mmCIF file of C-alpha atoms and ligand atoms in Angstrom:
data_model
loop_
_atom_site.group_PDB
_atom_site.id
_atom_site.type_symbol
_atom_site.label_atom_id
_atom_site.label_comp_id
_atom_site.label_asym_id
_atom_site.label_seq_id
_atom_site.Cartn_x
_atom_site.Cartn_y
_atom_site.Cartn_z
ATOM 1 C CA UNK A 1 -24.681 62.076 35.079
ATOM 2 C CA UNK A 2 -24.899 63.715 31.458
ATOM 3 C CA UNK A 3 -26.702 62.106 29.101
ATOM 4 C CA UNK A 4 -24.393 62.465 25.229
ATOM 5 C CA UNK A 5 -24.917 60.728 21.686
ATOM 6 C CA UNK A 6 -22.742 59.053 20.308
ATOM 7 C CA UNK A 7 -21.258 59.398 16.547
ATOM 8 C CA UNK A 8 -23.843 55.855 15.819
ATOM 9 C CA UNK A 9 -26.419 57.400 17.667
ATOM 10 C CA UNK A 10 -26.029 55.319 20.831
ATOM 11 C CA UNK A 11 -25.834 57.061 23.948
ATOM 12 C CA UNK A 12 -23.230 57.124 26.575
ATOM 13 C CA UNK A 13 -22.763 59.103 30.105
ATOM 14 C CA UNK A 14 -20.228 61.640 30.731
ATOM 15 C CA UNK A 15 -18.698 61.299 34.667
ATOM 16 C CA UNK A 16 -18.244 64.461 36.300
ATOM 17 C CA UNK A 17 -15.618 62.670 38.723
ATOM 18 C CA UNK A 18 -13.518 60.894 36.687
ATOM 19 C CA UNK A 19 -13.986 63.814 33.524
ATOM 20 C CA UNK A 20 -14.287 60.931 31.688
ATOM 21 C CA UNK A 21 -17.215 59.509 28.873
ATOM 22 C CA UNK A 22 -18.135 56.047 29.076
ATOM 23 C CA UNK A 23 -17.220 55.277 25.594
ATOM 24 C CA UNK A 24 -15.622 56.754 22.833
ATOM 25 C CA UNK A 25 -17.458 59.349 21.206
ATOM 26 C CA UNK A 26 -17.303 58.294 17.910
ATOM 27 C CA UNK A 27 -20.130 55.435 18.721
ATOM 28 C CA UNK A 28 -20.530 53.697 22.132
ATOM 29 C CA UNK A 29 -22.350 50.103 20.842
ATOM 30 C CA UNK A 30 -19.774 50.704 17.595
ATOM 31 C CA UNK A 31 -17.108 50.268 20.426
ATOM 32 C CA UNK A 32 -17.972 47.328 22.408
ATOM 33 C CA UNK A 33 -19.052 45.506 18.911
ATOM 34 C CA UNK A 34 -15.789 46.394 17.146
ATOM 35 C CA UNK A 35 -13.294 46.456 20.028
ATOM 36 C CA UNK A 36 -14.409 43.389 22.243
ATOM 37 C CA UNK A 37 -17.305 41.415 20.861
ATOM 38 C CA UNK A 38 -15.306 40.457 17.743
ATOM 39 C CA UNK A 39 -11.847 40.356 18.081
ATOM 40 C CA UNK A 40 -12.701 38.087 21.221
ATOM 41 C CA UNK A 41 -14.798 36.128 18.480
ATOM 42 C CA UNK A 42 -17.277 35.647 21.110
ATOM 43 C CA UNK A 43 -19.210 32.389 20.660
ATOM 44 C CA UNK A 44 -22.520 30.586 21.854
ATOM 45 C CA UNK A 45 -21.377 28.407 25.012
ATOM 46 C CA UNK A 46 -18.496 31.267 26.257
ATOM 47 C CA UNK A 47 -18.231 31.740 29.939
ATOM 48 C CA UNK A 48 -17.390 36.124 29.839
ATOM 49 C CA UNK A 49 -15.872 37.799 32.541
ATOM 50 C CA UNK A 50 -16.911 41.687 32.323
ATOM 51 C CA UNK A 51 -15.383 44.031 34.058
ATOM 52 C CA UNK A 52 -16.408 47.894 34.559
ATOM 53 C CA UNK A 53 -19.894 47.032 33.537
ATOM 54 C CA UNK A 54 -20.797 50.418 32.896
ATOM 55 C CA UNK A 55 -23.838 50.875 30.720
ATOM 56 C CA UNK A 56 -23.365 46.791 30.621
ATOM 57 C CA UNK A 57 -22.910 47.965 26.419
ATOM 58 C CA UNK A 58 -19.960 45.040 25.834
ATOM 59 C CA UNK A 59 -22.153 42.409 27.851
ATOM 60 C CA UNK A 60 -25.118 43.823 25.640
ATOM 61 C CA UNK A 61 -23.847 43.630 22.467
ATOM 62 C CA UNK A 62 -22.016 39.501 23.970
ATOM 63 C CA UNK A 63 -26.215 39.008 24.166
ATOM 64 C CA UNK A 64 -26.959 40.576 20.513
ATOM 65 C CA UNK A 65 -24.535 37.918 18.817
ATOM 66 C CA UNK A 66 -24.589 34.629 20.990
ATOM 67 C CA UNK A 67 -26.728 32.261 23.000
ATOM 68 C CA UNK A 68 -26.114 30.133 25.999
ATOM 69 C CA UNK A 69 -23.883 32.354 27.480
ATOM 70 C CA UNK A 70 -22.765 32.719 31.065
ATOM 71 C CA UNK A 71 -21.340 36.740 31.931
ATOM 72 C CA UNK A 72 -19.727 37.236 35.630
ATOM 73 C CA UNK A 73 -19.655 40.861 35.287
ATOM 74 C CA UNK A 74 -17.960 43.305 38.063
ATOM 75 C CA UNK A 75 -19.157 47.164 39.728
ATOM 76 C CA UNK A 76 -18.465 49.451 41.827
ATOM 77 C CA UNK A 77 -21.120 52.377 41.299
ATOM 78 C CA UNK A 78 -25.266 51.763 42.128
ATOM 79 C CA UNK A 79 -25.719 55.341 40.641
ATOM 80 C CA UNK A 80 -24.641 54.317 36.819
ATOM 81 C CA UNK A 81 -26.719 50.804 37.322
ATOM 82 C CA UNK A 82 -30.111 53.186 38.133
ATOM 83 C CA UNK A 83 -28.832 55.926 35.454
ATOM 84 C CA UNK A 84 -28.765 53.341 32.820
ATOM 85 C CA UNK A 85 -32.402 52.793 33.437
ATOM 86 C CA UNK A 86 -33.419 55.252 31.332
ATOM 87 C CA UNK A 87 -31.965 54.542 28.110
ATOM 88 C CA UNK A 88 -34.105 52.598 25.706
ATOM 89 C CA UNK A 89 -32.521 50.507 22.882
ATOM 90 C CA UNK A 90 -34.452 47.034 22.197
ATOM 91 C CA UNK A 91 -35.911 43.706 24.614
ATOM 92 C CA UNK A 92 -32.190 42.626 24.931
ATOM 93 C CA UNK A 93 -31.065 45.744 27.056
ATOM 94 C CA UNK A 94 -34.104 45.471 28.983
ATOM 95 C CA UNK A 95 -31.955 42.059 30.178
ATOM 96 C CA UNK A 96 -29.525 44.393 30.721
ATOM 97 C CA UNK A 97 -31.658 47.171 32.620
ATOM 98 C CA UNK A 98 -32.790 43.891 34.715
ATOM 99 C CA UNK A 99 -29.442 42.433 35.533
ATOM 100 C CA UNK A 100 -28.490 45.975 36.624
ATOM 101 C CA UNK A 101 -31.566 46.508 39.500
ATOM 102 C CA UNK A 102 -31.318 42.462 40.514
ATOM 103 C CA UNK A 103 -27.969 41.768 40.179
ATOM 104 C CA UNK A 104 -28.481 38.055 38.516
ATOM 105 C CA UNK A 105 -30.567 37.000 35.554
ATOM 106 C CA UNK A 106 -31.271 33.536 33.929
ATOM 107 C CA UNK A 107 -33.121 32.187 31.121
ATOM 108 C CA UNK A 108 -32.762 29.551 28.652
ATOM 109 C CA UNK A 109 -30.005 31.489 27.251
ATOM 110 C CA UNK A 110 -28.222 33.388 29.321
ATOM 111 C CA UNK A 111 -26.747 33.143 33.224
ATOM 112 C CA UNK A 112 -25.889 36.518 34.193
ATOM 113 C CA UNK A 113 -24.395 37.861 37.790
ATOM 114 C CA UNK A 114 -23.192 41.073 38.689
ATOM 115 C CA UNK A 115 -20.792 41.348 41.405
ATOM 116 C CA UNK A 116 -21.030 44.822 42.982
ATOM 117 C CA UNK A 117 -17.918 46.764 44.795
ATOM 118 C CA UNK A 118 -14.367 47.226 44.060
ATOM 119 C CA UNK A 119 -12.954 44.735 40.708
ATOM 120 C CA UNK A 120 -9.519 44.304 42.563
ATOM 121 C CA UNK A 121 -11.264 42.446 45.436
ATOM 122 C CA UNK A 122 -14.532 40.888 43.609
ATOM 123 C CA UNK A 123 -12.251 39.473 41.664
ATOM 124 C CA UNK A 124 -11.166 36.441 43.981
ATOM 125 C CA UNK A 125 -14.667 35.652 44.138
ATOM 126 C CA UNK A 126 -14.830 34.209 40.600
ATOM 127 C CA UNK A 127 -14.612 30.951 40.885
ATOM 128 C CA UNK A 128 -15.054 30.050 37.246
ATOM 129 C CA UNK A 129 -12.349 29.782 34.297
ATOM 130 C CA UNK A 130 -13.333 32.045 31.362
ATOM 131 C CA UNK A 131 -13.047 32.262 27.866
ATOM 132 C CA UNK A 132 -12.422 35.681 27.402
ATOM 133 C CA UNK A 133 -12.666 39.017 29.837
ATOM 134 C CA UNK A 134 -13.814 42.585 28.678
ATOM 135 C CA UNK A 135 -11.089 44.769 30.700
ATOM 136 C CA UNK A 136 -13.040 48.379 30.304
ATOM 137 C CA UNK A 137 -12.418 50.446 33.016
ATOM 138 C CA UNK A 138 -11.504 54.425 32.955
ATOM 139 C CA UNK A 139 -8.192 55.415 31.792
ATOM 140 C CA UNK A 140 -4.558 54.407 33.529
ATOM 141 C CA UNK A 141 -4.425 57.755 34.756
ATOM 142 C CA UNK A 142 -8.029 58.176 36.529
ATOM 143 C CA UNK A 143 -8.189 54.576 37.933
ATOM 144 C CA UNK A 144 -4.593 53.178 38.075
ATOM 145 C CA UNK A 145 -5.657 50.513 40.443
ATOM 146 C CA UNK A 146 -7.531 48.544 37.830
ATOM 147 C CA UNK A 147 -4.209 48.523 35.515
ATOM 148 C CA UNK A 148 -1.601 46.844 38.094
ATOM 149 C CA UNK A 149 0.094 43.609 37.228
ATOM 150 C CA UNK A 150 -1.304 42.505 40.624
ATOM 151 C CA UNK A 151 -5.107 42.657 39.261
ATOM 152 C CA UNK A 152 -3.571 41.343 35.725
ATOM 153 C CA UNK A 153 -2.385 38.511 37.715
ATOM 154 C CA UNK A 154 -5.709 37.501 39.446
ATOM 155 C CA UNK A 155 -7.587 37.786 35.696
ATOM 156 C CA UNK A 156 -5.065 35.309 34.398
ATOM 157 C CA UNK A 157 -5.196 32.620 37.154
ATOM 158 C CA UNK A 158 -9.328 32.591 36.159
ATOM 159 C CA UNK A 159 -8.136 32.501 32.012
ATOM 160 C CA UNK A 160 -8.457 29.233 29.940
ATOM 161 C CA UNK A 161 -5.179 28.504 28.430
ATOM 162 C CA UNK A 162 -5.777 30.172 25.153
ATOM 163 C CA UNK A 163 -8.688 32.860 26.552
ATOM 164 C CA UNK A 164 -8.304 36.118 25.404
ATOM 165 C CA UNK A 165 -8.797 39.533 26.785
ATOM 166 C CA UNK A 166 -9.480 42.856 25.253
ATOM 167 C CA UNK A 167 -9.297 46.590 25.939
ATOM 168 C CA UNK A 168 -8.906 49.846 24.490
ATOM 169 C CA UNK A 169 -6.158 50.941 25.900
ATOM 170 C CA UNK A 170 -2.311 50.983 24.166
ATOM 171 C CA UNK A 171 -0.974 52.239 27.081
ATOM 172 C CA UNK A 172 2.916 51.425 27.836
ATOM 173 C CA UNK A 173 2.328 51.100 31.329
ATOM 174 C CA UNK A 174 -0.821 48.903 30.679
ATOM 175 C CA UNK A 175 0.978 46.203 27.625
ATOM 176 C CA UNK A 176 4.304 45.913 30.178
ATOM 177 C CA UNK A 177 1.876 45.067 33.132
ATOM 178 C CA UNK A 178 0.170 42.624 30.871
ATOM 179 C CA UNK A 179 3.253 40.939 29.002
ATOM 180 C CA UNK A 180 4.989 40.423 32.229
ATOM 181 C CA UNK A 181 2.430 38.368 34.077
ATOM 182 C CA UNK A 182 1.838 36.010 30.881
ATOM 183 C CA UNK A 183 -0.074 37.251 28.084
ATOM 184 C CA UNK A 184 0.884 37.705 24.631
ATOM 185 C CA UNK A 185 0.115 40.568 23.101
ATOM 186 C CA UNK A 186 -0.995 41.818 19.763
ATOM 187 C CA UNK A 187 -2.346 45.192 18.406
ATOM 188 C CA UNK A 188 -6.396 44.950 18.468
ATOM 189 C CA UNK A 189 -8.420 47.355 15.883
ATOM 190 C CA UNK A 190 -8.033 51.096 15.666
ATOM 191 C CA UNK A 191 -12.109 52.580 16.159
ATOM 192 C CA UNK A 192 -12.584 56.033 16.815
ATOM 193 C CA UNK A 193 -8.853 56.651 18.531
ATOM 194 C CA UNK A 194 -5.257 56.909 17.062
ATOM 195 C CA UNK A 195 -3.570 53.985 18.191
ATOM 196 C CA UNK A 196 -5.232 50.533 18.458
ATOM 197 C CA UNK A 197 -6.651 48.253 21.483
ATOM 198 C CA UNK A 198 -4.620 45.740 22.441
ATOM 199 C CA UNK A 199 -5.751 41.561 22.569
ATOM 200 C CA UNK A 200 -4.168 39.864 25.431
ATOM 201 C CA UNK A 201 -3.719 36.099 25.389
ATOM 202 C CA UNK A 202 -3.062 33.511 27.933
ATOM 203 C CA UNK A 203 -0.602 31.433 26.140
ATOM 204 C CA UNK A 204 -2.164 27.805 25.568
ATOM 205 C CA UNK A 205 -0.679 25.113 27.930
HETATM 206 C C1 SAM B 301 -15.417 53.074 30.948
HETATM 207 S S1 SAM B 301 -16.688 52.684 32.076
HETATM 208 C C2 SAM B 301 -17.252 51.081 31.541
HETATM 209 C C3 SAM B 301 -18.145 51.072 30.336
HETATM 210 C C4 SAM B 301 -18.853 49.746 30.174
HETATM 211 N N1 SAM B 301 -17.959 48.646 29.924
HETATM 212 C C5 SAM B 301 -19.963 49.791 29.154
HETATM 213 O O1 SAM B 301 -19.915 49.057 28.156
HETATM 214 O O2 SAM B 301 -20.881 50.570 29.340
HETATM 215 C C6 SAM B 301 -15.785 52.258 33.548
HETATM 216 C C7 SAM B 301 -16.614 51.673 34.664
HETATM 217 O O3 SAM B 301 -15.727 51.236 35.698
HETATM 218 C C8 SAM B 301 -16.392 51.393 36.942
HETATM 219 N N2 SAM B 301 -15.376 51.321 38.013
HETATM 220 C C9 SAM B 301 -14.543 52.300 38.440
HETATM 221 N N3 SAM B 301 -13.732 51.830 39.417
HETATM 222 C C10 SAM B 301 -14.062 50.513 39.592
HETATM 223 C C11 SAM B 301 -13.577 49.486 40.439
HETATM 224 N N4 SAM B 301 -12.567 49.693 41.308
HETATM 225 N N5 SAM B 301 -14.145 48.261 40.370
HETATM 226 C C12 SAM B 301 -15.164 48.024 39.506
HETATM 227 N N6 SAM B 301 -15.655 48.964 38.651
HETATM 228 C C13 SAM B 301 -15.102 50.195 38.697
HETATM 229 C C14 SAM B 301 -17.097 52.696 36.799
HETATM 230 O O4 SAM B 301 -18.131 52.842 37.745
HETATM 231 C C15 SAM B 301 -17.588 52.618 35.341
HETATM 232 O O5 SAM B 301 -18.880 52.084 35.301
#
């Protein structure tokens, strides 16, 4: 996988079989700070689920800003878990480098799994209600599986009543399949693309 810098500085990967980067290029850790981290306002004590792991960059930056945290995060591919091995960034993402070759980590702090293999299944192995879910997976177009109302449905069954979720996408397709399984949506900040992410809320009972 190809190795780029990022706008901040912080690297991403470019995959050759989705043609797709990671992140936006206009800063990778700018990204999962600005477009996840704090419009979730993601607080000590939150139970995270993260899905398309990736470079584990959103669960990362959860660990930069928080304690006593618990992350459920889901993957499909080994080869971006080893690849992400290599980058160096502080003693926090080597948590992340070790959560990536074991697949669970746990300190005082922080209770970490990673569930390997296909979201739309690993999904209905989550057995805990969450207080907000990273939804970061390649675009609609390259991966529309992870964008039905069907997989929208089973991430709001395992929502709190108020939880929110956040992704980058503004996609039609993607804010129709949201709206009409439940959530409320609003517009979440423009960073490095034209039209903003979008928050989506589970409506309190
Ligand atoms: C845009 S990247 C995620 C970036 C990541 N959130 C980060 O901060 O580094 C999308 C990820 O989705 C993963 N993926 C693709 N299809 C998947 C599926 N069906 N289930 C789970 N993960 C999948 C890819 O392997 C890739 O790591």
């Amino acid at each position: 996988m190809k190795l780029m810098k990022t706008k901040d500085n912080s690297y991403t990967f470019f995959n050759e079989k989705y043609q797709e980067a990671y992140h936006s290029l206009t800063g990778a850790l700018e990204e999962a700070q600005k477009k996840y981290i704090e419009p979730l306002e993601v607080k000590d004590g939150y139970i995270i689920l993260d899905i398309c792991f990736g470079l584990g960059y959103n669960t990362f930056v959860a660990l930069e800003n928080t304690k006593n945290i618990k992350v459920i995060a889901l993957e499909i591919d080994e080869e971006i878990l080893r690849d992400l091995q290599n980058i160096e960034i502080n003693r926090k993402y080597e948590i992340i480098k070790k959560l990536a070759r074991e697949k669970k980590y746990k300190d005082k702090d922080y209770d970490l799994t990673l569930i390997m293999g296909p979201a739309q299944e690993t999904i209905k192995k989550v057995k805990e209600k969450v207080d907000c879910v990273f939804l970061d997976p390649f675009s609609p177009k390259k991966t529309p599986e992870l964008w039905t109302r069907e997989f929208f449905n089973g991430i709001f069954k395992i929502m709190k009543p108020g939880a929110k979720l956040a992704t980058y996408s503004c996609a039609r397709v993607v804010r129709d399949n949201l709206k009409a399984e439940g959530f409320t949506i609003t517009d979440g900040p423009k960073v490095g693309r034209r039209g903003p992410s979008t928050i989506a809320e589970k409506p309190s009972l």
